[in-house]
XYZ file of C-alpha atoms in Angstrom:
524
model
C -17.197 -33.119 -32.156
C -18.777 -31.420 -29.161
C -21.884 -33.449 -28.324
C -22.350 -32.863 -24.616
C -21.391 -30.058 -22.228
C -21.528 -29.681 -18.465
C -22.071 -26.143 -17.185
C -21.629 -25.210 -13.506
C -20.579 -21.627 -12.847
C -20.479 -19.181 -9.979
C -19.961 -16.194 -12.285
C -22.940 -16.291 -14.628
C -21.802 -13.428 -16.862
C -22.784 -14.231 -20.457
C -23.884 -17.748 -19.478
C -27.371 -17.848 -21.005
C -26.373 -16.473 -24.412
C -23.413 -18.869 -24.555
C -25.631 -21.838 -23.654
C -28.159 -20.793 -26.310
C -25.436 -20.951 -28.955
C -24.403 -24.423 -27.778
C -27.988 -25.663 -27.710
C -28.572 -24.327 -31.218
C -25.855 -26.735 -32.404
C -27.687 -29.663 -30.827
C -25.298 -29.970 -27.849
C -26.841 -31.632 -24.781
C -26.549 -29.407 -21.704
C -25.911 -30.883 -18.249
C -25.942 -28.629 -15.229
C -26.188 -28.227 -11.459
C -27.924 -26.061 -8.891
C -28.109 -22.352 -9.585
C -26.658 -22.732 -13.069
C -29.312 -25.262 -14.004
C -32.050 -22.931 -12.701
C -30.668 -19.946 -14.640
C -30.649 -21.954 -17.859
C -34.090 -23.472 -17.290
C -35.559 -20.058 -16.413
C -34.198 -18.824 -19.751
C -36.182 -21.529 -21.540
C -33.270 -23.812 -22.339
C -33.533 -27.590 -22.170
C -31.066 -28.712 -19.523
C -30.523 -32.072 -17.804
C -29.813 -31.943 -14.055
C -26.597 -33.739 -13.159
C -28.516 -35.841 -10.622
C -30.801 -37.154 -13.356
C -27.829 -37.822 -15.636
C -25.895 -39.796 -13.000
C -28.972 -41.267 -11.268
C -27.261 -40.116 -8.073
C -28.966 -37.079 -6.531
C -27.016 -34.332 -4.779
C -26.126 -35.205 -1.186
C -24.563 -33.560 1.851
C -26.281 -30.270 1.197
C -24.833 -30.005 -2.297
C -21.256 -30.883 -1.323
C -21.435 -33.935 -3.608
C -22.986 -33.308 -7.020
C -20.557 -33.993 -9.843
C -18.170 -36.405 -8.125
C -19.413 -39.431 -10.050
C -17.837 -41.876 -12.585
C -20.460 -40.969 -15.197
C -19.244 -37.355 -15.066
C -15.517 -37.877 -14.672
C -15.394 -40.954 -16.884
C -17.124 -38.930 -19.607
C -14.557 -36.151 -19.209
C -11.384 -38.184 -18.764
C -11.658 -41.071 -21.185
C -9.167 -40.977 -24.057
C -11.071 -41.088 -27.292
C -9.711 -43.766 -29.596
C -7.859 -45.693 -26.859
C -9.348 -49.210 -26.982
C -9.160 -49.925 -23.242
C -10.803 -46.576 -22.327
C -13.473 -47.041 -24.993
C -14.231 -50.507 -23.626
C -14.517 -49.171 -20.069
C -17.017 -46.432 -20.927
C -19.098 -48.768 -23.134
C -19.308 -51.349 -20.372
C -20.483 -48.725 -17.880
C -22.718 -46.731 -20.275
C -20.671 -43.540 -19.883
C -21.279 -41.071 -22.733
C -18.565 -38.553 -23.642
C -18.575 -35.070 -22.122
C -16.716 -32.907 -24.630
C -16.975 -29.466 -23.026
C -16.683 -28.410 -19.373
C -17.761 -24.878 -18.491
C -16.930 -24.216 -14.854
C -15.785 -21.364 -12.669
C -15.418 -21.807 -8.973
C -17.227 -20.939 -5.748
C -16.437 -17.353 -4.694
C -13.957 -18.213 -1.957
C -11.860 -15.048 -2.371
C -14.972 -12.882 -2.340
C -16.108 -14.500 0.917
C -12.723 -13.777 2.493
C -12.720 -10.187 1.216
C -16.200 -9.692 2.705
C -14.872 -10.767 6.110
C -17.144 -13.777 6.456
C -16.561 -16.168 9.397
C -14.096 -19.014 8.984
C -16.790 -21.700 8.661
C -18.547 -19.778 5.887
C -15.274 -19.254 4.006
C -14.557 -22.990 4.234
C -17.970 -23.727 2.712
C -16.923 -21.592 -0.263
C -13.965 -23.912 -0.979
C -15.030 -25.625 -4.192
C -14.336 -29.349 -4.567
C -16.323 -30.625 -7.536
C -15.546 -27.599 -9.672
C -11.743 -27.797 -9.516
C -11.950 -31.569 -9.981
C -13.905 -31.186 -13.218
C -11.656 -28.334 -14.406
C -8.491 -30.317 -13.777
C -9.936 -33.462 -15.353
C -10.980 -31.606 -18.504
C -7.674 -29.735 -18.678
C -5.703 -32.967 -18.308
C -7.721 -34.446 -21.182
C -7.439 -31.330 -23.333
C -6.436 -33.531 -26.271
C -10.136 -34.399 -26.461
C -12.076 -31.998 -24.198
C -12.535 -28.235 -24.033
C -12.586 -26.505 -20.649
C -13.814 -22.941 -20.155
C -13.180 -21.092 -16.872
C -13.375 -17.521 -18.136
C -16.531 -15.947 -19.637
C -14.215 -13.918 -21.878
C -13.646 -17.151 -23.857
C -17.333 -17.867 -24.506
C -17.461 -16.090 -27.850
C -14.321 -17.780 -29.189
C -15.508 -21.233 -28.110
C -19.071 -20.832 -29.385
C -17.865 -19.358 -32.664
C -15.498 -22.234 -33.320
C -18.158 -24.823 -32.517
C -20.658 -23.034 -34.768
C -18.143 -23.076 -37.595
C -16.858 -26.652 -37.369
C -18.779 -28.456 -34.623
C -15.549 -28.969 -32.657
C -12.708 -27.146 -30.942
C -9.314 -27.133 -32.627
C -6.117 -28.084 -30.840
C -4.865 -24.460 -30.494
C -8.078 -23.469 -28.706
C -8.090 -26.540 -26.464
C -4.472 -25.885 -25.479
C -5.242 -22.192 -24.810
C -8.133 -23.250 -22.561
C -6.017 -25.918 -20.843
C -3.431 -23.356 -19.794
C -6.050 -20.957 -18.467
C -7.744 -23.766 -16.553
C -4.642 -24.840 -14.630
C -3.751 -21.199 -13.924
C -7.299 -20.713 -12.613
C -7.131 -23.639 -10.179
C -3.567 -22.757 -9.141
C -4.607 -19.227 -8.166
C -7.661 -20.569 -6.350
C -5.652 -23.086 -4.313
C -2.966 -20.500 -3.562
C -5.593 -18.141 -2.154
C -6.931 -20.908 0.093
C -3.435 -21.799 1.326
C -2.678 -18.155 2.131
C -5.947 -17.734 3.998
C -5.420 -20.876 6.087
C -1.735 -20.403 6.881
C -2.450 -16.950 8.271
C -4.272 -18.610 11.184
C -2.971 -20.536 14.163
C -6.482 -21.913 14.712
C -9.748 -21.712 12.761
C -11.220 -18.834 14.767
C -7.927 -17.108 15.576
C -7.190 -13.639 14.314
C -5.201 -13.868 11.077
C -1.494 -13.126 11.223
C -0.415 -10.150 9.150
C 1.943 -12.323 7.129
C 0.810 -15.908 6.476
C 3.170 -18.843 6.305
C 2.407 -19.161 2.591
C 1.761 -16.210 0.319
C 0.022 -16.394 -3.023
C 1.898 -14.557 -5.735
C 0.018 -15.694 -8.823
C 0.166 -13.286 -11.740
C -0.906 -13.258 -15.366
C 1.302 -11.884 -18.106
C -0.049 -8.794 -19.809
C 2.758 -8.446 -22.303
C 6.410 -9.032 -23.041
C 8.373 -5.801 -22.827
C 10.930 -4.683 -25.386
C 13.516 -5.116 -22.644
C 13.949 -4.687 -18.907
C 15.716 -1.856 -17.129
C 18.444 -1.967 -19.783
C 18.456 -3.311 -23.355
C 20.491 -6.396 -22.474
C 17.837 -7.480 -19.912
C 14.629 -9.221 -20.997
C 11.433 -8.083 -19.309
C 7.693 -8.741 -19.019
C 4.695 -7.143 -17.305
C 2.267 -9.187 -15.176
C -0.971 -8.417 -13.379
C -1.430 -9.967 -9.938
C -4.965 -10.940 -8.992
C -8.113 -8.941 -9.565
C -8.306 -5.178 -9.987
C -8.078 -3.407 -6.603
C -10.471 -0.682 -5.494
C -7.844 2.052 -5.648
C -6.263 3.528 -8.789
C -3.483 1.372 -10.206
C -1.114 1.415 -13.150
C -1.432 -2.352 -13.569
C -5.085 -1.949 -14.586
C -4.924 1.445 -16.304
C -5.958 1.727 -19.960
C -3.330 2.833 -22.481
C -4.974 5.318 -24.853
C -2.078 6.202 -27.134
C 1.667 6.193 -27.630
C 4.547 3.783 -27.925
C 4.626 0.506 -26.054
C 5.243 1.014 -22.351
C 8.718 0.085 -21.160
C 9.832 -1.495 -17.889
C 11.115 1.881 -16.670
C 7.913 3.639 -17.776
C 5.853 1.275 -15.648
C 8.058 1.767 -12.588
C 7.962 5.545 -12.972
C 4.206 5.579 -13.583
C 3.689 3.609 -10.386
C 5.804 6.168 -8.494
C 3.862 9.071 -10.034
C 0.518 7.499 -9.211
C 1.574 6.752 -5.637
C 2.588 10.380 -5.170
C -0.536 11.987 -6.588
C -2.769 9.633 -4.583
C -1.637 11.524 -1.462
C -3.787 14.519 -2.382
C -7.502 15.284 -2.338
C -6.851 18.681 -3.957
C -6.102 19.080 -7.677
C -2.510 17.881 -7.802
C 0.324 16.993 -10.152
C 3.437 14.887 -9.607
C 6.346 14.853 -12.060
C 8.639 11.830 -11.765
C 12.118 11.250 -13.099
C 14.031 8.046 -12.427
C 11.450 6.831 -9.907
C 11.547 9.901 -7.679
C 9.601 13.183 -7.705
C 11.246 16.216 -9.284
C 8.204 18.454 -8.819
C 4.897 18.293 -6.942
C 2.176 20.941 -6.727
C -1.488 21.521 -6.025
C -3.485 24.288 -7.678
C -6.952 25.332 -8.778
C -6.694 23.588 -12.169
C -4.731 20.606 -13.536
C -2.907 22.831 -16.026
C -1.764 25.177 -13.288
C -0.783 22.235 -11.054
C 1.448 20.836 -13.825
C 3.008 24.237 -14.584
C 3.810 24.778 -10.889
C 5.210 21.245 -10.469
C 7.335 21.560 -13.608
C 8.823 24.857 -12.384
C 10.409 23.117 -9.387
C 12.965 21.407 -11.659
C 12.247 22.019 -15.361
C 15.506 20.392 -16.446
C 14.644 17.105 -14.738
C 11.014 17.335 -15.883
C 12.158 16.968 -19.492
C 11.367 13.387 -20.511
C 9.512 12.855 -17.257
C 6.391 10.994 -16.169
C 3.344 13.004 -15.076
C 0.376 12.014 -12.905
C -2.680 14.244 -12.447
C -5.693 13.492 -10.246
C -8.185 15.527 -12.266
C -9.457 15.267 -15.831
C -7.069 16.831 -18.326
C -8.755 19.721 -20.128
C -7.590 21.776 -23.101
C -5.590 24.212 -20.947
C -3.770 21.366 -19.185
C -3.086 19.627 -22.511
C -1.468 22.799 -23.863
C 0.846 22.857 -20.846
C 1.662 19.172 -21.204
C 2.451 19.392 -24.931
C 4.809 22.279 -24.258
C 7.403 19.844 -22.892
C 8.728 16.475 -24.034
C 7.211 13.880 -21.700
C 7.308 10.084 -21.727
C 3.940 9.338 -20.093
C 0.873 10.991 -18.576
C -1.678 9.234 -16.359
C -4.935 10.909 -15.352
C -8.553 10.007 -14.533
C -9.765 11.346 -17.874
C -9.137 13.584 -20.889
C -11.737 15.785 -22.558
C -12.196 15.813 -26.312
C -10.085 18.898 -26.983
C -7.302 17.606 -24.742
C -7.246 14.276 -26.583
C -6.931 16.071 -29.918
C -3.987 18.147 -28.693
C -2.228 15.214 -27.034
C -2.729 13.008 -30.099
C -0.248 15.234 -31.958
C 2.440 13.834 -29.625
C 2.375 10.380 -31.205
C 5.055 8.889 -28.953
C 3.528 10.215 -25.726
C 2.048 7.334 -23.728
C -1.349 8.375 -22.427
C -2.926 6.312 -19.643
C -6.404 6.420 -18.171
C -7.034 5.482 -14.526
C -10.643 6.553 -13.852
C -10.622 5.885 -10.098
C -7.850 8.446 -9.720
C -10.530 11.141 -9.837
C -12.489 9.646 -6.934
C -12.043 10.920 -3.372
C -9.390 8.915 -1.561
C -11.937 7.973 1.117
C -13.728 5.773 -1.443
C -10.700 3.539 -1.998
C -11.262 0.410 0.063
C -7.757 -0.873 0.644
C -7.964 -4.480 1.741
C -4.988 -5.859 3.737
C -3.655 -7.931 0.851
C -3.717 -4.870 -1.411
C -1.721 -2.897 1.142
C 1.150 -5.371 0.928
C 4.345 -4.721 -1.001
C 6.430 -7.579 -2.366
C 10.006 -7.188 -3.611
C 12.390 -9.842 -4.775
C 15.876 -10.742 -3.685
C 17.856 -13.572 -5.235
C 16.224 -16.747 -3.981
C 13.488 -15.064 -1.981
C 10.935 -12.349 -1.388
C 10.695 -9.413 0.971
C 7.154 -8.599 2.058
C 5.938 -5.608 4.031
C 2.969 -3.289 4.470
C 2.883 -0.513 1.910
C 3.774 2.854 3.387
C 0.286 4.314 3.760
C 1.277 6.270 6.848
C 0.259 9.895 7.192
C 0.138 12.471 9.965
C -2.137 15.319 10.942
C -1.121 18.509 12.651
C -2.363 17.203 16.004
C -0.114 14.127 15.648
C 3.028 16.274 15.599
C 5.052 17.476 18.551
C 6.658 20.925 18.475
C 10.334 20.458 19.337
C 11.579 24.045 19.286
C 10.883 27.205 21.270
C 8.935 28.608 18.330
C 5.866 26.820 16.996
C 5.151 26.945 13.274
C 2.900 29.659 11.882
C -0.338 28.674 10.129
C 1.345 28.926 6.714
C 4.351 26.950 7.921
C 2.063 24.181 9.179
C 0.442 23.978 5.778
C 3.800 23.835 4.014
C 5.199 21.310 6.496
C 2.311 18.891 6.006
C 2.594 19.291 2.226
C 6.338 18.495 2.398
C 5.575 15.458 4.578
C 3.210 14.038 1.947
C 5.922 14.350 -0.698
C 8.987 13.257 1.247
C 7.906 9.639 1.634
C 7.993 9.278 -2.173
C 11.569 10.566 -2.536
C 14.513 8.174 -2.365
C 16.247 8.187 1.019
C 17.924 10.137 2.390
C 15.050 12.452 1.394
C 14.787 16.218 1.826
C 11.901 18.264 0.421
C 11.620 22.075 0.475
C 8.033 23.284 0.005
C 6.240 26.613 -0.009
C 2.771 27.654 -1.090
C 1.408 24.254 -2.127
C 4.363 23.153 -4.195
C 7.859 21.812 -3.859
C 10.634 24.349 -4.250
C 13.574 21.928 -4.091
C 14.072 18.185 -3.692
C 17.160 16.228 -2.698
C 17.351 12.478 -2.225
C 19.237 9.289 -2.891
C 22.384 10.560 -1.159
C 24.359 8.562 1.350
C 24.216 11.295 3.985
C 21.346 13.574 4.963
C 23.387 16.747 4.851
C 24.386 15.943 1.254
C 20.706 15.614 0.365
C 20.129 19.112 1.773
C 23.041 20.492 -0.205
C 21.885 18.734 -3.370
C 18.376 20.142 -3.035
C 19.662 23.692 -2.533
C 22.219 23.388 -5.335
C 19.561 22.222 -7.826
C 16.866 24.662 -6.729
C 15.272 26.651 -9.554
C 12.751 28.352 -7.266
C 13.317 30.554 -4.248
C 13.848 28.298 -1.225
C 13.991 31.132 1.298
C 10.894 30.923 3.464
C 10.255 27.275 2.606
C 9.344 24.525 5.033
C 11.426 21.352 4.871
C 10.465 17.714 5.230
C 13.035 15.054 6.166
C 12.114 11.363 5.846
C 14.225 10.407 8.888
C 15.788 12.151 11.849
C 18.914 14.272 11.607
C 21.845 12.352 13.093
C 23.829 15.569 13.468
C 23.048 19.266 13.582
C 24.813 19.948 10.250
C 21.721 19.116 8.200
C 19.606 21.607 10.154
C 22.359 24.230 9.860
C 22.441 23.813 6.065
C 18.653 24.173 5.931
C 18.854 27.347 7.999
C 21.630 28.682 5.741
C 19.316 28.198 2.744
C 16.696 30.404 4.401
C 14.049 27.788 5.256
C 12.017 28.609 8.346
C 10.526 25.308 9.523
C 11.289 21.573 9.549
C 9.174 18.454 9.888
C 11.015 15.220 10.725
C 10.438 11.996 12.697
C 12.610 12.920 15.668
C 14.143 10.312 17.937
C 17.855 10.856 17.318
C 20.323 10.527 20.172
C 21.371 14.049 19.164
C 17.912 15.580 18.999
C 18.997 18.148 21.585
C 21.752 19.366 19.239
C 19.447 19.648 16.245
C 16.812 21.438 18.327
C 19.458 23.860 19.562
C 20.568 24.536 15.969
C 16.965 25.201 14.928
C 16.389 27.478 17.926
C 19.596 29.401 17.189
C 18.324 30.060 13.669
C 14.848 31.042 14.880
C 13.302 28.067 13.080
C 10.289 25.992 14.062
C 10.739 22.212 14.084
C 8.158 19.473 14.672
C 8.442 15.708 15.149
C 6.035 13.218 13.602
C 7.247 10.059 15.314
C 7.030 8.337 11.911
C 9.861 7.518 9.515
C 9.460 7.373 5.719
C 12.553 5.600 4.326
C 12.198 4.615 0.677
C 14.961 2.404 -0.677
């Protein structure tokens, strides 16, 4: 039976209603500080922990619940004679339910508070109670997530107690909660050589704590098992990990990878844009006045590859866009919204996975990328590779004209468009672009000149007059010569090759303009 509960929470979402349901079952409520005040202000009868223990808070609130009457009540094993004798001798009543979530340490760090203030947000009593209750889950319920309030209250209302399945469910969540909390503290501290020192970009310990969303049917191939996890809280920018699935078959491992690639590509643009992905690389990118037109223009770059592809749009899908999308077999679409008529049309494609990422429609300037969210983690056998995400971009004024001829206004526009796309194409990456869309894409080849040839060979649109983006410098002049042979008129590339003079000469001989960004965009 649940006779007594201690409640001490930082996140007070749903707290008062939950406590009312407990009190209605005659459960004694014990509480501390702000939680106690919130409950008392709501008219609930609540006993302050200091009154319960006869030991008032000390050290400015640092010591409140660290007392045998609290932890003995949580930890004693009901039915074990020696434990029962101990609590009787010391007048320690049972505490059957612990409702605790922890000081907002991660929020303090994210807000950029000084070191001393962040340290004060390291919870001590809370994790101790959570771990004690979780260890004694055979007898005690522990709630760290407001999402569990309804389940817990409902079960107590029905039977007066919590069943073993619920206590075990809560036990697992509790230890995951404290593990993530401690990992965040370790990462924060090991990024510093001294308390007030500037944090290192990569701490000595990184916190990779994730929660499983679902098991997948399989991994990259049917003989590989797979699962999908979310890491941490939802970031400020659009993300596939926290997108809502509105319809369609269960997402696969490959779907999720391709959706992430599509989302990353479309996030480059403030204009109405569409990115079509196949096998984790763009096969068509375009901007236009409407989402339907953007998709039609992106699809036209490589309609063969677009079949069975993944589409990302950064504007709400309307009826016209839905008609375009349903005209082709697609695996997935992600967008910031779908109007009623679009949903009706897309619903006819029962296997089409439809995802909603509302923040995708916000201006990119509103996405507050914190340093930890700008980090990319990849695994190798026995270890991890960690780096900054490639959020690099260039403006016209950042580029250096390498050739005798400078780009025209239209060429500049096409060059900067190609540069946004090329960093999302597998290296060695070559992107032809003209008039706000890609005209040909080549990538994933082991030599840059082969990527040029592949792009031209696959081209379904006219590449003559296009501008070309290259993710890295040209090691030889042959790549530039192939681009010139295809009829392109301008190139944007990092520059910095030992043979830059040869590639510049080849561009000059063809009457092309070429600019250097000083930035490389390899994508392996």
